[in-house]
mmCIF file of C-alpha atoms and ligand atoms in Angstrom:
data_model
loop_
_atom_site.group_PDB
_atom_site.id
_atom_site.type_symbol
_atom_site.label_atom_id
_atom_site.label_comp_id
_atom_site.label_asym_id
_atom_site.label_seq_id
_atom_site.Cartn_x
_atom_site.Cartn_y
_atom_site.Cartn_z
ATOM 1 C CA UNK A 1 -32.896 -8.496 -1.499
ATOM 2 C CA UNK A 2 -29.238 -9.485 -2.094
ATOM 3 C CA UNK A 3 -28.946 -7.997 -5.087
ATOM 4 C CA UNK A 4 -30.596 -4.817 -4.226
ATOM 5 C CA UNK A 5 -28.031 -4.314 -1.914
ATOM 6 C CA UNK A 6 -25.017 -4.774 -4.335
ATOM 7 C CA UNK A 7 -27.342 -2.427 -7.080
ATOM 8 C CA UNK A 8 -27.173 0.067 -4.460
ATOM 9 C CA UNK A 9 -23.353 -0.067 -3.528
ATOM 10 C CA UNK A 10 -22.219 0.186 -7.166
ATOM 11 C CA UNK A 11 -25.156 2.853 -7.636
ATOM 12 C CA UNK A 12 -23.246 4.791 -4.946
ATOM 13 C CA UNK A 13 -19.939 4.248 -6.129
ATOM 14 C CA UNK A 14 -20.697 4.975 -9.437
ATOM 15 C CA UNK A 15 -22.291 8.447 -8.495
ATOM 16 C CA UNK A 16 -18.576 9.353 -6.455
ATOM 17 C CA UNK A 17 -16.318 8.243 -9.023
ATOM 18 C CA UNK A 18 -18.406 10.722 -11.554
ATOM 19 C CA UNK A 19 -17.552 13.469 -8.962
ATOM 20 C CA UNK A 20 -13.974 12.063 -8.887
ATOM 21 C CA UNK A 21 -13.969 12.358 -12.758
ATOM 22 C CA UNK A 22 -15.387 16.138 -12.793
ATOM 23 C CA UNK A 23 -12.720 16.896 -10.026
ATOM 24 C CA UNK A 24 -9.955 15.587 -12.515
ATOM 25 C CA UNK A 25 -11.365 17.207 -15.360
ATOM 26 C CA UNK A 26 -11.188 20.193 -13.567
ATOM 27 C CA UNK A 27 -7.792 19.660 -12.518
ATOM 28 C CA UNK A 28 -6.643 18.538 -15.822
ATOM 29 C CA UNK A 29 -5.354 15.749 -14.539
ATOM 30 C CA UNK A 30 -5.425 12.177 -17.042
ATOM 31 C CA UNK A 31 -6.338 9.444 -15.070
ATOM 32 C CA UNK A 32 -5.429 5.594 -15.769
ATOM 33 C CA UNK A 33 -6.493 3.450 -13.300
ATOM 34 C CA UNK A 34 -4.091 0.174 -13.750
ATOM 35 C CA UNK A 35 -5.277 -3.638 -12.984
ATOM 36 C CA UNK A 36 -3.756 -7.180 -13.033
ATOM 37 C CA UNK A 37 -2.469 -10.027 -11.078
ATOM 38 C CA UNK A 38 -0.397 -9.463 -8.340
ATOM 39 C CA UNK A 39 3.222 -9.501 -9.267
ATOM 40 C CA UNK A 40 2.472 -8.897 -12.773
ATOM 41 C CA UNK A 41 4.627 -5.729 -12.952
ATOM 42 C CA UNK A 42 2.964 -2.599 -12.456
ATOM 43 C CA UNK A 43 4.928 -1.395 -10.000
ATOM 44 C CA UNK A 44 7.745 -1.870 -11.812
ATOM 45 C CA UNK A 45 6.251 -0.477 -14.953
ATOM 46 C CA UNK A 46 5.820 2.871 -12.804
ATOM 47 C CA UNK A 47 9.000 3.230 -12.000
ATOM 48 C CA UNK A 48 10.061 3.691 -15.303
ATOM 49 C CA UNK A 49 7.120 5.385 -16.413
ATOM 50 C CA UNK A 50 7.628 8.753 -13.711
ATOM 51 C CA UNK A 51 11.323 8.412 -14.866
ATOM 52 C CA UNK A 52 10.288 8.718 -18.151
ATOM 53 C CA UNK A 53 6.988 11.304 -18.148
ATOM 54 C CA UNK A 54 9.183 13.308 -15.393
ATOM 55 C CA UNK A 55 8.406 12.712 -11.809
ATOM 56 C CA UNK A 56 6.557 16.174 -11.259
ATOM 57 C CA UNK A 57 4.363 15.708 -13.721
ATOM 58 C CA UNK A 58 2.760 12.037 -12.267
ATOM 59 C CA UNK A 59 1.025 11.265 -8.994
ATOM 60 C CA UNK A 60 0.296 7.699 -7.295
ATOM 61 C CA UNK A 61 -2.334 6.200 -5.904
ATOM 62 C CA UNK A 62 -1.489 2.654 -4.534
ATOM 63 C CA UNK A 63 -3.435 -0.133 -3.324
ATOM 64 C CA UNK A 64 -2.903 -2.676 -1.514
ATOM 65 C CA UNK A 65 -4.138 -5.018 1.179
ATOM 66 C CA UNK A 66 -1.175 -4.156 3.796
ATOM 67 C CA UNK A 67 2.004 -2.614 3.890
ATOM 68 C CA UNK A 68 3.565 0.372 2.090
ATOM 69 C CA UNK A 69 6.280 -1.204 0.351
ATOM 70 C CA UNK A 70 5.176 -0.123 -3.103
ATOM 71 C CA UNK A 71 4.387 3.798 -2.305
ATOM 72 C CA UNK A 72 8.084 3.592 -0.801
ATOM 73 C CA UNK A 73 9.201 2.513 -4.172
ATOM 74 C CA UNK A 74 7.037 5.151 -6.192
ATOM 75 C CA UNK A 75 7.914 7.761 -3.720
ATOM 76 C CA UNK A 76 11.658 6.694 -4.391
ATOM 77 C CA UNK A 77 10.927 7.130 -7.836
ATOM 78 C CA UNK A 78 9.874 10.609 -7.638
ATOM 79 C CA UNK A 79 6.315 11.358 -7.378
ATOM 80 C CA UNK A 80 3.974 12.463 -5.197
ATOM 81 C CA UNK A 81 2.665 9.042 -3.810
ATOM 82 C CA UNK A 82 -0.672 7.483 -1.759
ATOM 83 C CA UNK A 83 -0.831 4.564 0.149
ATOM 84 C CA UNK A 84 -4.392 3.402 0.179
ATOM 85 C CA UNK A 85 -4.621 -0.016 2.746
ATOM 86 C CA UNK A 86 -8.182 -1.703 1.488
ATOM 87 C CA UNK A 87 -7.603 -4.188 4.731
ATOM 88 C CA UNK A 88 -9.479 -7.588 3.302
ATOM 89 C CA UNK A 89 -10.584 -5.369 0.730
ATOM 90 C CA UNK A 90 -9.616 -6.930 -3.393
ATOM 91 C CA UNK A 91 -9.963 -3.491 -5.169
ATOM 92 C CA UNK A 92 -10.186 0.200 -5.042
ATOM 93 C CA UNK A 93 -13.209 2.415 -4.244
ATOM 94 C CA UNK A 94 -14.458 5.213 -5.953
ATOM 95 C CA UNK A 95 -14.635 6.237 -1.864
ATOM 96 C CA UNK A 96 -10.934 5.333 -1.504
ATOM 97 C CA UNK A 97 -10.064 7.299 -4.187
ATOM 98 C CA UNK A 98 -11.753 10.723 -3.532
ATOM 99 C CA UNK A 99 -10.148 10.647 0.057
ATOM 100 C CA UNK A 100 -6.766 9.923 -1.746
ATOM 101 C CA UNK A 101 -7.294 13.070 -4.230
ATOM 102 C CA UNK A 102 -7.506 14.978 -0.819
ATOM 103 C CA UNK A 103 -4.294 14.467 0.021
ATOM 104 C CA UNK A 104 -2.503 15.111 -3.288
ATOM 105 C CA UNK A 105 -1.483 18.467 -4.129
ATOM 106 C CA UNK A 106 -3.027 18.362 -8.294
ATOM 107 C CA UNK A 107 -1.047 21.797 -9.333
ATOM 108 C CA UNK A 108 1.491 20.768 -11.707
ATOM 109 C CA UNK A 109 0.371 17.120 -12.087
ATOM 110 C CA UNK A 110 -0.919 15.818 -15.477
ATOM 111 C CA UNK A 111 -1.020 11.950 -15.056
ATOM 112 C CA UNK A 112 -2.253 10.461 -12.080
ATOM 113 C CA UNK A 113 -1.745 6.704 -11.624
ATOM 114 C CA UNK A 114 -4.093 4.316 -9.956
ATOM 115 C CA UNK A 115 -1.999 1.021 -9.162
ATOM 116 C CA UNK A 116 -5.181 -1.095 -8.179
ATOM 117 C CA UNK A 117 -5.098 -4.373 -5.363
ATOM 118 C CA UNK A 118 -3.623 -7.360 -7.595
ATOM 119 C CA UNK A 119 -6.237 -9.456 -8.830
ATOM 120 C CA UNK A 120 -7.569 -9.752 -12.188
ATOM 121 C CA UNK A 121 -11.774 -10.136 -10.972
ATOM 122 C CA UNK A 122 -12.908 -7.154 -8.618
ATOM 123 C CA UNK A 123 -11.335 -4.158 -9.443
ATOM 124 C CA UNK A 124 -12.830 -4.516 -13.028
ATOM 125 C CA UNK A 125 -16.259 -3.760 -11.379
ATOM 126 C CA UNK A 126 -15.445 -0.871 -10.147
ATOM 127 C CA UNK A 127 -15.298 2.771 -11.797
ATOM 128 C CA UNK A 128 -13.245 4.866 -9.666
ATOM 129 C CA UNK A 129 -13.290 7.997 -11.721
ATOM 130 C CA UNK A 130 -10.322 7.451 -14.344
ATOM 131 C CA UNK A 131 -10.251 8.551 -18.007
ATOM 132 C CA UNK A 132 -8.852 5.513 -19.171
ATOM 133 C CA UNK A 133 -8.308 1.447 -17.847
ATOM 134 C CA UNK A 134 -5.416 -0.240 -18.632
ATOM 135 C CA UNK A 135 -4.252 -4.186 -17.810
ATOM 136 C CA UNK A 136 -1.684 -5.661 -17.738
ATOM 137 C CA UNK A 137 -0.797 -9.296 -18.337
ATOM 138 C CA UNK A 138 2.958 -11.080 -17.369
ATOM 139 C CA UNK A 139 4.313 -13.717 -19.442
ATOM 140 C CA UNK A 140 4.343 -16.136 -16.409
ATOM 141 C CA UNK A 141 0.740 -16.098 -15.766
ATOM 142 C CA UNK A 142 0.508 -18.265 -18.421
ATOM 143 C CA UNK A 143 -1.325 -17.560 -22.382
ATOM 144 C CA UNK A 144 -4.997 -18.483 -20.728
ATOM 145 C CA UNK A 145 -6.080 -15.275 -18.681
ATOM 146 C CA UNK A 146 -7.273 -13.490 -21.432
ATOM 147 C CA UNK A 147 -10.204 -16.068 -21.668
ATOM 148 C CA UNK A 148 -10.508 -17.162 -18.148
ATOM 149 C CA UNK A 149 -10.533 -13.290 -17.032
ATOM 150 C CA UNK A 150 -12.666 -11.804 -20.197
ATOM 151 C CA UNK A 151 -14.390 -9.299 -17.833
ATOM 152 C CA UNK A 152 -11.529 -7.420 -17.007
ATOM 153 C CA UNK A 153 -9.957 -7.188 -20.478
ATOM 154 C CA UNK A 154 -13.054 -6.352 -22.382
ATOM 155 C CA UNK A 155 -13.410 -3.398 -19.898
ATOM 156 C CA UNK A 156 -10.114 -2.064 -20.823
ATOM 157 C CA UNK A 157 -8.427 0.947 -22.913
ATOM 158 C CA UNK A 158 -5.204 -0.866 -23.165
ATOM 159 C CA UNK A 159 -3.316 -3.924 -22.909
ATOM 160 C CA UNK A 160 0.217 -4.547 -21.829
ATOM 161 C CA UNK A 161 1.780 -7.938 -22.282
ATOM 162 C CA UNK A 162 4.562 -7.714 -19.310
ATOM 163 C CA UNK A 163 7.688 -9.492 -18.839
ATOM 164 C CA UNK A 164 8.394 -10.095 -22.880
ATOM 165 C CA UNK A 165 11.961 -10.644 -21.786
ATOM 166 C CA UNK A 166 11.049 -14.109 -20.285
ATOM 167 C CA UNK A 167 9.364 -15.214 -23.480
ATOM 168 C CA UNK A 168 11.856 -17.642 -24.533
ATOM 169 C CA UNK A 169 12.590 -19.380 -21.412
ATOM 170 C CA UNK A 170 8.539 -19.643 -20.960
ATOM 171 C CA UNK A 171 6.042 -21.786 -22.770
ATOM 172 C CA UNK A 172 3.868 -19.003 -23.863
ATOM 173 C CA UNK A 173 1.692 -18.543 -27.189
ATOM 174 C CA UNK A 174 1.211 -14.971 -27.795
ATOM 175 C CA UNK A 175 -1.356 -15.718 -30.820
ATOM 176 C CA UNK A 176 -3.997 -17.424 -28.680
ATOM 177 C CA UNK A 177 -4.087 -14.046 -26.848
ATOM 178 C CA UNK A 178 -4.461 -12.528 -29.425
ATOM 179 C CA UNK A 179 -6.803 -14.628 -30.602
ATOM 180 C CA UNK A 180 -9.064 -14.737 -26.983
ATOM 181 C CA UNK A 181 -8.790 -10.741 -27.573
ATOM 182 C CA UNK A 182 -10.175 -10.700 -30.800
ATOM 183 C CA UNK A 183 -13.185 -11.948 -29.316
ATOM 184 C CA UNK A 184 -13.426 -9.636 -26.258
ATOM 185 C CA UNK A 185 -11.979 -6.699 -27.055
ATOM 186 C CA UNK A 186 -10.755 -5.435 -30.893
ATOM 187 C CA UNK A 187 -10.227 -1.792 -29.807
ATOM 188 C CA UNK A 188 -7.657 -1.915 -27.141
ATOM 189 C CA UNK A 189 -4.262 -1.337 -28.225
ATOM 190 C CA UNK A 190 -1.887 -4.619 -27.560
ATOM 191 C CA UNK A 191 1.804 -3.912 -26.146
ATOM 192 C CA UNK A 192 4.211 -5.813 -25.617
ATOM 193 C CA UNK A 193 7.206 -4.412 -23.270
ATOM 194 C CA UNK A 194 9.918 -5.258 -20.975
ATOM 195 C CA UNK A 195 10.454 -3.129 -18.257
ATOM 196 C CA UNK A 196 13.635 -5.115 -17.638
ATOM 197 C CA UNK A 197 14.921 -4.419 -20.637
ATOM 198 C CA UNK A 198 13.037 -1.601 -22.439
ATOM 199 C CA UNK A 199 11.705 -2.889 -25.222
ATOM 200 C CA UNK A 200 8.431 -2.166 -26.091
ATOM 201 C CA UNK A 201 7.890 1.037 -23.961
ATOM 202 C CA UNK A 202 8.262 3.307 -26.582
ATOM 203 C CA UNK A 203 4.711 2.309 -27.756
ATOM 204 C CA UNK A 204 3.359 2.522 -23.933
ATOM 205 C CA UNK A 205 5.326 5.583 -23.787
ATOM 206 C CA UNK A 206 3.496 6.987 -26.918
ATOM 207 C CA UNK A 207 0.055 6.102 -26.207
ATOM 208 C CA UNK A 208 0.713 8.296 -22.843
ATOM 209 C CA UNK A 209 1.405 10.870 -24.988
ATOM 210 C CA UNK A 210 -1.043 10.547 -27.124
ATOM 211 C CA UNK A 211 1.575 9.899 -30.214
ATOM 212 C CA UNK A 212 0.693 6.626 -33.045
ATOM 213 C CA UNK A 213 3.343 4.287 -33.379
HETATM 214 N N1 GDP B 1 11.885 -10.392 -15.869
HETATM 215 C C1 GDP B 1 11.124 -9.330 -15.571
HETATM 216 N N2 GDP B 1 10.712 -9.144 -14.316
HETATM 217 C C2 GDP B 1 9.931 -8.075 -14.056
HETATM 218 C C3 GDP B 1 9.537 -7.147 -15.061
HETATM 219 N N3 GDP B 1 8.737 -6.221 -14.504
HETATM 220 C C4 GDP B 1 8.640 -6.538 -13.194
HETATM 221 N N4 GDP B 1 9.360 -7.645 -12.909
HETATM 222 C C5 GDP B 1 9.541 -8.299 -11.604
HETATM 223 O O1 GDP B 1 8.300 -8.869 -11.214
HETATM 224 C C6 GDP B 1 8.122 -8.785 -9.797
HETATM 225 C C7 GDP B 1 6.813 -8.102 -9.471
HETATM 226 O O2 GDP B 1 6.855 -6.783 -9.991
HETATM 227 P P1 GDP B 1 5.958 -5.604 -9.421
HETATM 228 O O3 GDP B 1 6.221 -4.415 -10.286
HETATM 229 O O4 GDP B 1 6.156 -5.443 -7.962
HETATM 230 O O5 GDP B 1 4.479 -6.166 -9.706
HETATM 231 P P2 GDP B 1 3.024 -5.687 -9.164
HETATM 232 O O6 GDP B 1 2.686 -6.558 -8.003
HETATM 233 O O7 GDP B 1 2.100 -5.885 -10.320
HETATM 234 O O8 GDP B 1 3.177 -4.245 -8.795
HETATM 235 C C8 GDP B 1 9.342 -8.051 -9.272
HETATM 236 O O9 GDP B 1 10.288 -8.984 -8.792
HETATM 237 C C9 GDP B 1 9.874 -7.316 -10.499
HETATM 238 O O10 GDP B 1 11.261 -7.088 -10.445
HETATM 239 C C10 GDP B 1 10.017 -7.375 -16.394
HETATM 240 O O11 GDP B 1 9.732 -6.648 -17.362
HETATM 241 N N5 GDP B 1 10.790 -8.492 -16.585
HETATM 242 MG MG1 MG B 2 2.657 -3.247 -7.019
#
């Protein structure tokens, strides 16, 4: 009986986040839908990505348990932003999302952003009606989540490693990533940036664009 209900909750979520997809389409609008750890960076990552794509080009949706500190920092930033509160909720709905769309004037936007709640298990689950999934990984977490979290990362487009400025002062083995990722997911292009520093988001830069290294 349990499980019938959770069939029936992704069945309906699945079904709105294919309407969310045909909207985009529609709209011409490339969607990434963005998932990690809390703290990990994508905020921050963001900020330099409307700077660089051009702010009028990108729209935001956020989410987050509480507050609206990171669609103050987007909106800072630039682009048309949306806070979405989940409450106890750990991820986005495809729900969430559609009512989000509503408020976001599409016209001259060609990326839209989906910063998901921080946590590398739930939002995984859940399709919310993006083109393409991307995670991201910080150099503090620590060289394990790639195993520990395989769901996530095999359900993924593309992978950033975050924070590659803190390398040296961190004990952290990039090849046993690499390694765990060979197992879960060969096709997922594997970047590793700074948004401290820069380096490295040329290539996430690129990929946006569509443009090989
Ligand atoms: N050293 C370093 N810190 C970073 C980098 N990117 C983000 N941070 C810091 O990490 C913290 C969390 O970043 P944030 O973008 O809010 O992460 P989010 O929770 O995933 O959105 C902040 O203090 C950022 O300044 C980076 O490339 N290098
Ligand atoms: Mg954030």
């Amino acid at each position: 009986m349990k499980i019938r209900v959770v069939e029936n909750v992704l069945k309906a979520n699945d079904a709105l986040a294919q309407e969310n997809r045909q909207r985009l389409d529609e709209a011409a609008v490339r969607t990434i839908n963005l998932m990690s750890a809390p703290g990990s960076g994508k905020t921050t990552l963001l900020e330099k990505t409307i700077e660089q794509l051009g702010a009028e080009r990108c729209a935001v949706l956020v989410g987050d348990l509480q507050t609206t500190r990171d669609a103050e920092r987007l909106e800072k930033a630039g682009a048309q932003t949306i806070q979405i509160n989940t409450g106890k909720g750990c991820h986005l709905s495809a729900t969430e999302v559609a009512r989000g769309l509503e408020e976001l004037d599409l016209d001259k936007v060609e990326y839209l952003f989906i910063e998901n709640v921080g946590n590398m298990v739930c939002p995984a689950g859940f399709d919310l009606g993006e083109h393409q999934r991307v995670a991201l990984l910080s150099i503090p977490e620590g060289d394990d989540k790639v195993a520990k979290y395989w769901t996530l990362f095999q359900s993924v487009d593309a992978i950033l490693l975050t924070k590659m400025d803190l390398l040296e002062v961190l004990d952290y083995d990039i090849n046993r990533v690499k390694a765990d990722l060979a197992r879960i997911n060969t096709a997922a292009p594997f970047m590793e940036v700074s948004s401290k520093t820069g380096k490295g988001m040329e290539q996430w830069f690129n990929w946006l664009k569509n443009k090989q290294d």
